[in-house]
Amino acid sequence: MNRSRVSLAGASVVPAPAPDAGTTHRALPKTAAAIANPALAAFVDQGRGNDRVPSDFDTRVPSVREPSEIAAVIAVVRDRGDGPTVRHEAINLLRRSRAPELVPLLLELAGRGDEKAQFRAYVVQHLGENLVDSATQGADIMPLVDALRRGSADPDLGVRRQAFQSLLRYGDEGANALVALPLADARLNGLRDLIVHEYPADGTRRAEVRSFLYSASLDERIAAIAVLGQWQDKASAAAFADAAASKVPALRRAGELASRRISELPKLP
């Protein structure tokens, strides 16, 4: 099958193959039968609804080994009738179990265009985590990279951010190209608060970061304050003080921390 390639921020992206006309994704049947662990049996039982992940679930069910257990957990992941959090926890369980079925399953899910944004973000998150694992183990990582590159073009900002972070950790050329852009570039909208943390502390991008100390975006403003605070940028002291006086808790904490770092600078004689 011919698969055309498109370019995204300098990186080559392989589009996911379109599903066959009329194809629907049907949930596999789930049953608690023949599962010895009662916590796992309750988890895969959809009849219990979406509120079936106790806070200590990873302790109660550290891993799955039996084929019937793995199949039941995979069915939870595939079932769009379950909530995103339940399906996310099922992926976590497969990951803890080092199930070889996980990567093909994630690639399958990444190719679906009809999943909700929250679950798409979870899938991209797990793709990134498995990219690191696969690279360490010498496995073929390009299917994972291509899926993440497609995620970086997702219509949902949360999915794009998750994909960008994963690609950046991998060292993807497209992600690095975005970091190299001027911080005010419109292509960085929604990503600036992530990108400023990638800047070197040598001062080469300091003026750009300062220009966002009063950004209308709270995330961008907090990120600029945090980074300049780490750099102990004395020229930003007034902006730090203004943030420390804010009624917005997250902004106030960022301003207070940055101000403390300025105060740690040695006093001139």
mmCIF file of C-alpha atoms in Angstrom:
data_model
loop_
_atom_site.group_PDB
_atom_site.id
_atom_site.type_symbol
_atom_site.label_atom_id
_atom_site.label_comp_id
_atom_site.label_asym_id
_atom_site.label_seq_id
_atom_site.Cartn_x
_atom_site.Cartn_y
_atom_site.Cartn_z
ATOM 1 C CA MET A 1 0.000 0.000 0.000
ATOM 2 C CA ASN A 2 1.351 3.426 -0.934
ATOM 3 C CA ARG A 3 1.684 5.677 2.121
ATOM 4 C CA SER A 4 2.467 9.293 1.304
ATOM 5 C CA ARG A 5 4.745 11.275 3.583
ATOM 6 C CA VAL A 6 4.175 14.772 4.883
ATOM 7 C CA SER A 7 6.598 17.109 6.625
ATOM 8 C CA LEU A 8 5.996 18.494 10.108
ATOM 9 C CA ALA A 9 8.506 20.962 11.557
ATOM 10 C CA GLY A 10 11.271 19.403 9.513
ATOM 11 C CA ALA A 11 10.450 15.816 10.469
ATOM 12 C CA SER A 12 9.119 13.147 8.163
ATOM 13 C CA VAL A 13 5.762 11.816 9.281
ATOM 14 C CA VAL A 14 4.121 8.655 8.031
ATOM 15 C CA PRO A 15 0.334 9.077 8.162
ATOM 16 C CA ALA A 16 -1.600 6.254 9.749
ATOM 17 C CA PRO A 17 -3.391 4.056 7.228
ATOM 18 C CA ALA A 18 -7.054 4.932 6.925
ATOM 19 C CA PRO A 19 -9.437 2.324 8.352
ATOM 20 C CA ASP A 20 -11.414 0.264 5.877
ATOM 21 C CA ALA A 21 -14.808 1.692 5.043
ATOM 22 C CA GLY A 22 -17.456 0.431 7.372
ATOM 23 C CA THR A 23 -14.969 -0.846 9.929
ATOM 24 C CA THR A 24 -15.991 -0.390 13.549
ATOM 25 C CA HIS A 25 -13.939 -1.071 16.653
ATOM 26 C CA ARG A 26 -15.849 -3.495 18.806
ATOM 27 C CA ALA A 27 -14.949 -4.210 22.386
ATOM 28 C CA LEU A 28 -13.796 -7.719 23.108
ATOM 29 C CA PRO A 29 -15.972 -9.597 25.602
ATOM 30 C CA LYS A 30 -14.724 -9.269 29.153
ATOM 31 C CA THR A 31 -15.244 -11.755 31.919
ATOM 32 C CA ALA A 32 -13.979 -12.205 35.429
ATOM 33 C CA ALA A 33 -14.216 -15.968 35.097
ATOM 34 C CA ALA A 34 -11.032 -17.993 35.621
ATOM 35 C CA ILE A 35 -9.159 -15.002 37.095
ATOM 36 C CA ALA A 36 -7.791 -15.935 40.484
ATOM 37 C CA ASN A 37 -6.926 -12.449 41.757
ATOM 38 C CA PRO A 38 -10.207 -10.887 42.979
ATOM 39 C CA ALA A 39 -8.868 -7.344 42.497
ATOM 40 C CA LEU A 40 -8.087 -8.087 38.857
ATOM 41 C CA ALA A 41 -11.425 -9.856 38.390
ATOM 42 C CA ALA A 42 -13.204 -6.748 39.677
ATOM 43 C CA PHE A 43 -11.119 -4.480 37.449
ATOM 44 C CA VAL A 44 -11.947 -6.286 34.202
ATOM 45 C CA ASP A 45 -15.641 -6.559 35.113
ATOM 46 C CA GLN A 46 -17.235 -3.703 33.186
ATOM 47 C CA GLY A 47 -20.467 -4.288 35.050
ATOM 48 C CA ARG A 48 -18.871 -2.519 38.004
ATOM 49 C CA GLY A 49 -18.675 0.736 36.027
ATOM 50 C CA ASN A 50 -15.766 3.139 35.703
ATOM 51 C CA ASP A 51 -15.172 3.538 39.433
ATOM 52 C CA ARG A 52 -13.205 0.338 39.902
ATOM 53 C CA VAL A 53 -9.586 1.449 40.235
ATOM 54 C CA PRO A 54 -8.681 1.601 43.943
ATOM 55 C CA SER A 55 -5.819 3.856 44.993
ATOM 56 C CA ASP A 56 -3.664 0.816 45.771
ATOM 57 C CA PHE A 57 -4.499 -1.023 42.548
ATOM 58 C CA ASP A 58 -0.846 -1.380 41.537
ATOM 59 C CA THR A 59 -0.190 -3.102 44.876
ATOM 60 C CA ARG A 60 -3.194 -5.385 44.593
ATOM 61 C CA VAL A 61 -2.402 -6.218 40.975
ATOM 62 C CA PRO A 62 1.316 -5.657 40.404
ATOM 63 C CA SER A 63 1.348 -7.621 37.148
ATOM 64 C CA VAL A 64 -0.457 -10.171 35.013
ATOM 65 C CA ARG A 65 1.091 -13.306 33.577
ATOM 66 C CA GLU A 66 -1.600 -15.755 32.511
ATOM 67 C CA PRO A 67 -2.799 -15.446 28.892
ATOM 68 C CA SER A 68 -6.410 -15.203 30.066
ATOM 69 C CA GLU A 69 -5.505 -12.316 32.376
ATOM 70 C CA ILE A 70 -3.567 -10.470 29.676
ATOM 71 C CA ALA A 71 -6.433 -10.933 27.218
ATOM 72 C CA ALA A 72 -8.923 -9.565 29.748
ATOM 73 C CA VAL A 73 -6.788 -6.481 30.407
ATOM 74 C CA ILE A 74 -6.296 -5.872 26.679
ATOM 75 C CA ALA A 75 -10.064 -6.014 26.276
ATOM 76 C CA VAL A 76 -10.379 -3.220 28.841
ATOM 77 C CA VAL A 77 -7.872 -1.115 26.908
ATOM 78 C CA ARG A 78 -9.733 -1.584 23.638
ATOM 79 C CA ASP A 79 -13.201 -0.970 25.028
ATOM 80 C CA ARG A 80 -14.355 2.578 24.387
ATOM 81 C CA GLY A 81 -17.273 1.911 26.684
ATOM 82 C CA ASP A 82 -14.829 2.220 29.574
ATOM 83 C CA GLY A 83 -13.598 5.581 30.799
ATOM 84 C CA PRO A 84 -10.167 6.935 29.802
ATOM 85 C CA THR A 85 -8.803 6.568 33.340
ATOM 86 C CA VAL A 86 -9.733 2.882 33.556
ATOM 87 C CA ARG A 87 -8.203 2.181 30.151
ATOM 88 C CA HIS A 88 -5.101 4.164 31.104
ATOM 89 C CA GLU A 89 -4.707 2.040 34.232
ATOM 90 C CA ALA A 90 -5.072 -1.097 32.120
ATOM 91 C CA ILE A 91 -2.195 0.100 29.927
ATOM 92 C CA ASN A 92 -0.150 0.774 33.059
ATOM 93 C CA LEU A 93 -0.802 -2.789 34.168
ATOM 94 C CA LEU A 94 0.371 -4.202 30.839
ATOM 95 C CA ARG A 95 3.452 -2.009 31.074
ATOM 96 C CA ARG A 96 4.250 -3.229 34.595
ATOM 97 C CA SER A 97 3.801 -6.765 33.308
ATOM 98 C CA ARG A 98 6.180 -6.153 30.383
ATOM 99 C CA ALA A 99 3.535 -7.650 28.130
ATOM 100 C CA PRO A 100 4.880 -7.962 24.569
ATOM 101 C CA GLU A 101 1.385 -7.220 23.296
ATOM 102 C CA LEU A 102 1.552 -3.642 24.593
ATOM 103 C CA VAL A 103 3.464 -1.869 21.823
ATOM 104 C CA PRO A 104 1.373 -3.328 18.963
ATOM 105 C CA LEU A 105 -1.734 -2.452 20.966
ATOM 106 C CA LEU A 106 -0.620 1.155 21.451
ATOM 107 C CA LEU A 107 0.157 1.499 17.753
ATOM 108 C CA GLU A 108 -3.291 0.142 16.952
ATOM 109 C CA LEU A 109 -4.912 2.656 19.293
ATOM 110 C CA ALA A 110 -2.807 5.518 17.937
ATOM 111 C CA GLY A 111 -4.218 4.773 14.497
ATOM 112 C CA ARG A 112 -7.797 5.253 15.640
ATOM 113 C CA GLY A 113 -9.195 8.616 14.741
ATOM 114 C CA ASP A 114 -12.314 8.331 16.846
ATOM 115 C CA GLU A 115 -10.901 8.130 20.371
ATOM 116 C CA LYS A 116 -11.564 10.929 22.851
ATOM 117 C CA ALA A 117 -8.810 13.486 23.345
ATOM 118 C CA GLN A 118 -8.020 12.458 26.923
ATOM 119 C CA PHE A 119 -7.434 8.862 25.918
ATOM 120 C CA ARG A 120 -5.429 9.889 22.845
ATOM 121 C CA ALA A 121 -3.165 11.835 25.206
ATOM 122 C CA TYR A 122 -2.773 8.756 27.405
ATOM 123 C CA VAL A 123 -1.861 6.648 24.370
ATOM 124 C CA VAL A 124 0.739 9.189 23.257
ATOM 125 C CA GLN A 125 2.150 9.287 26.791
ATOM 126 C CA HIS A 126 2.589 5.520 26.808
ATOM 127 C CA LEU A 127 4.062 5.546 23.316
ATOM 128 C CA GLY A 128 6.716 7.932 24.599
ATOM 129 C CA GLU A 129 7.484 5.758 27.607
ATOM 130 C CA ASN A 130 7.764 2.679 25.436
ATOM 131 C CA LEU A 131 9.942 4.571 22.968
ATOM 132 C CA VAL A 132 12.558 4.968 25.697
ATOM 133 C CA ASP A 133 12.265 1.303 26.677
ATOM 134 C CA SER A 134 12.415 0.072 23.084
ATOM 135 C CA ALA A 135 15.433 2.224 22.253
ATOM 136 C CA THR A 136 17.237 0.878 25.316
ATOM 137 C CA GLN A 137 16.494 -2.683 24.240
ATOM 138 C CA GLY A 138 17.617 -2.101 20.654
ATOM 139 C CA ALA A 139 14.136 -2.686 19.222
ATOM 140 C CA ASP A 140 12.748 -1.049 16.077
ATOM 141 C CA ILE A 141 11.547 2.330 17.299
ATOM 142 C CA MET A 142 10.467 3.985 14.055
ATOM 143 C CA PRO A 143 6.811 2.862 14.269
ATOM 144 C CA LEU A 144 6.674 4.512 17.697
ATOM 145 C CA VAL A 145 8.392 7.657 16.439
ATOM 146 C CA ASP A 146 6.031 7.908 13.465
ATOM 147 C CA ALA A 147 3.013 7.515 15.752
ATOM 148 C CA LEU A 148 4.324 10.269 18.030
ATOM 149 C CA ARG A 149 4.936 12.542 15.063
ATOM 150 C CA ARG A 150 1.342 12.043 14.022
ATOM 151 C CA GLY A 151 0.354 12.855 17.596
ATOM 152 C CA SER A 152 2.253 16.131 17.343
ATOM 153 C CA ALA A 153 -0.239 17.147 14.640
ATOM 154 C CA ASP A 154 -3.316 16.101 16.639
ATOM 155 C CA PRO A 155 -6.146 18.670 16.725
ATOM 156 C CA ASP A 156 -6.111 18.580 20.535
ATOM 157 C CA LEU A 157 -3.452 20.695 22.245
ATOM 158 C CA GLY A 158 -3.062 18.288 25.157
ATOM 159 C CA VAL A 159 -2.199 15.450 22.789
ATOM 160 C CA ARG A 160 0.231 17.643 20.853
ATOM 161 C CA ARG A 161 1.990 18.699 24.055
ATOM 162 C CA GLN A 162 2.372 15.110 25.204
ATOM 163 C CA ALA A 163 3.738 14.060 21.820
ATOM 164 C CA PHE A 164 6.136 17.009 21.735
ATOM 165 C CA GLN A 165 7.590 16.157 25.139
ATOM 166 C CA SER A 166 8.140 12.539 24.131
ATOM 167 C CA LEU A 167 9.752 13.488 20.834
ATOM 168 C CA LEU A 168 11.951 16.030 22.578
ATOM 169 C CA ARG A 169 13.233 13.394 25.010
ATOM 170 C CA TYR A 170 13.951 11.148 22.050
ATOM 171 C CA GLY A 171 15.883 13.915 20.290
ATOM 172 C CA ASP A 172 13.550 14.143 17.312
ATOM 173 C CA GLU A 173 14.726 16.608 14.690
ATOM 174 C CA GLY A 174 11.282 18.158 14.344
ATOM 175 C CA ALA A 175 10.967 18.782 18.080
ATOM 176 C CA ASN A 176 14.467 20.243 18.230
ATOM 177 C CA ALA A 177 13.626 22.500 15.290
ATOM 178 C CA LEU A 178 10.730 23.946 17.276
ATOM 179 C CA VAL A 179 13.014 24.673 20.234
ATOM 180 C CA ALA A 180 15.330 26.581 17.896
ATOM 181 C CA LEU A 181 12.540 28.899 16.695
ATOM 182 C CA PRO A 182 12.174 32.400 18.169
ATOM 183 C CA LEU A 183 10.072 32.124 21.310
ATOM 184 C CA ALA A 184 7.468 34.539 19.933
ATOM 185 C CA ASP A 185 6.896 32.408 16.827
ATOM 186 C CA ALA A 186 3.207 31.537 16.482
ATOM 187 C CA ARG A 187 4.090 27.906 15.810
ATOM 188 C CA LEU A 188 5.034 27.627 19.480
ATOM 189 C CA ASN A 189 1.590 28.586 20.762
ATOM 190 C CA GLY A 190 0.670 26.120 23.480
ATOM 191 C CA LEU A 191 4.243 24.824 23.756
ATOM 192 C CA ARG A 192 6.234 27.814 25.041
ATOM 193 C CA ASP A 193 5.982 26.849 28.701
ATOM 194 C CA LEU A 194 7.617 23.528 27.788
ATOM 195 C CA ILE A 195 10.188 24.945 25.410
ATOM 196 C CA VAL A 196 11.709 27.571 27.717
ATOM 197 C CA HIS A 197 12.870 24.793 30.026
ATOM 198 C CA GLU A 198 15.031 23.488 27.174
ATOM 199 C CA TYR A 199 17.031 26.697 26.844
ATOM 200 C CA PRO A 200 20.658 26.741 27.990
ATOM 201 C CA ALA A 201 21.545 28.845 31.009
ATOM 202 C CA ASP A 202 24.233 30.722 29.079
ATOM 203 C CA GLY A 203 22.039 33.775 28.564
ATOM 204 C CA THR A 204 21.607 33.425 24.806
ATOM 205 C CA ARG A 205 17.805 33.207 25.083
ATOM 206 C CA ARG A 206 17.388 35.278 28.240
ATOM 207 C CA ALA A 207 15.910 38.370 26.597
ATOM 208 C CA GLU A 208 13.303 36.255 24.803
ATOM 209 C CA VAL A 209 12.220 34.609 28.037
ATOM 210 C CA ARG A 210 11.995 37.970 29.826
ATOM 211 C CA SER A 211 9.481 39.128 27.227
ATOM 212 C CA PHE A 212 7.034 36.544 28.613
ATOM 213 C CA LEU A 213 7.311 37.550 32.281
ATOM 214 C CA TYR A 214 3.897 39.210 31.985
ATOM 215 C CA SER A 215 2.397 36.922 29.367
ATOM 216 C CA ALA A 216 -1.387 36.732 29.240
ATOM 217 C CA SER A 217 -0.928 32.961 29.368
ATOM 218 C CA LEU A 218 -0.535 31.901 32.991
ATOM 219 C CA ASP A 219 1.453 28.814 31.986
ATOM 220 C CA GLU A 220 3.869 30.877 29.905
ATOM 221 C CA ARG A 221 4.283 33.473 32.647
ATOM 222 C CA ILE A 222 4.976 30.869 35.328
ATOM 223 C CA ALA A 223 7.449 29.064 33.078
ATOM 224 C CA ALA A 224 9.315 32.284 32.294
ATOM 225 C CA ILE A 225 9.524 33.136 36.000
ATOM 226 C CA ALA A 226 10.673 29.626 36.881
ATOM 227 C CA VAL A 227 13.418 29.533 34.252
ATOM 228 C CA LEU A 228 14.697 33.049 34.917
ATOM 229 C CA GLY A 229 14.607 32.285 38.630
ATOM 230 C CA GLN A 230 16.767 29.219 38.053
ATOM 231 C CA TRP A 231 19.146 31.449 36.133
ATOM 232 C CA GLN A 232 19.067 33.945 39.037
ATOM 233 C CA ASP A 233 18.263 36.724 36.604
ATOM 234 C CA LYS A 234 18.515 39.921 38.667
ATOM 235 C CA ALA A 235 16.972 41.990 35.870
ATOM 236 C CA SER A 236 13.720 40.096 36.442
ATOM 237 C CA ALA A 237 13.562 40.762 40.191
ATOM 238 C CA ALA A 238 10.676 43.243 39.922
ATOM 239 C CA ALA A 239 8.634 40.792 37.856
ATOM 240 C CA PHE A 240 9.340 38.081 40.433
ATOM 241 C CA ALA A 241 8.119 40.373 43.213
ATOM 242 C CA ASP A 242 4.952 41.202 41.286
ATOM 243 C CA ALA A 243 4.255 37.500 40.826
ATOM 244 C CA ALA A 244 4.942 36.814 44.515
ATOM 245 C CA ALA A 245 2.212 39.330 45.376
ATOM 246 C CA SER A 246 -0.336 37.639 43.119
ATOM 247 C CA LYS A 247 -3.559 36.138 44.422
ATOM 248 C CA VAL A 248 -3.126 33.227 42.002
ATOM 249 C CA PRO A 249 -1.484 30.474 44.104
ATOM 250 C CA ALA A 250 0.645 28.905 41.360
ATOM 251 C CA LEU A 251 1.906 32.285 40.170
ATOM 252 C CA ARG A 252 2.580 33.428 43.726
ATOM 253 C CA ARG A 253 4.610 30.300 44.500
ATOM 254 C CA ALA A 254 6.667 30.722 41.327
ATOM 255 C CA GLY A 255 7.375 34.361 42.168
ATOM 256 C CA GLU A 256 8.338 33.556 45.754
ATOM 257 C CA LEU A 257 10.727 30.802 44.692
ATOM 258 C CA ALA A 258 12.352 32.951 42.014
ATOM 259 C CA SER A 259 12.716 35.833 44.486
ATOM 260 C CA ARG A 260 14.413 33.531 46.998
ATOM 261 C CA ARG A 261 16.877 32.433 44.359
ATOM 262 C CA ILE A 262 17.730 36.046 43.621
ATOM 263 C CA SER A 263 18.302 36.638 47.334
ATOM 264 C CA GLU A 264 20.800 33.760 47.387
ATOM 265 C CA LEU A 265 23.167 35.624 45.080
ATOM 266 C CA PRO A 266 26.346 36.709 46.868
ATOM 267 C CA LYS A 267 26.311 40.326 47.994
ATOM 268 C CA LEU A 268 28.859 42.585 46.369
ATOM 269 C CA PRO A 269 31.391 44.077 48.801
#
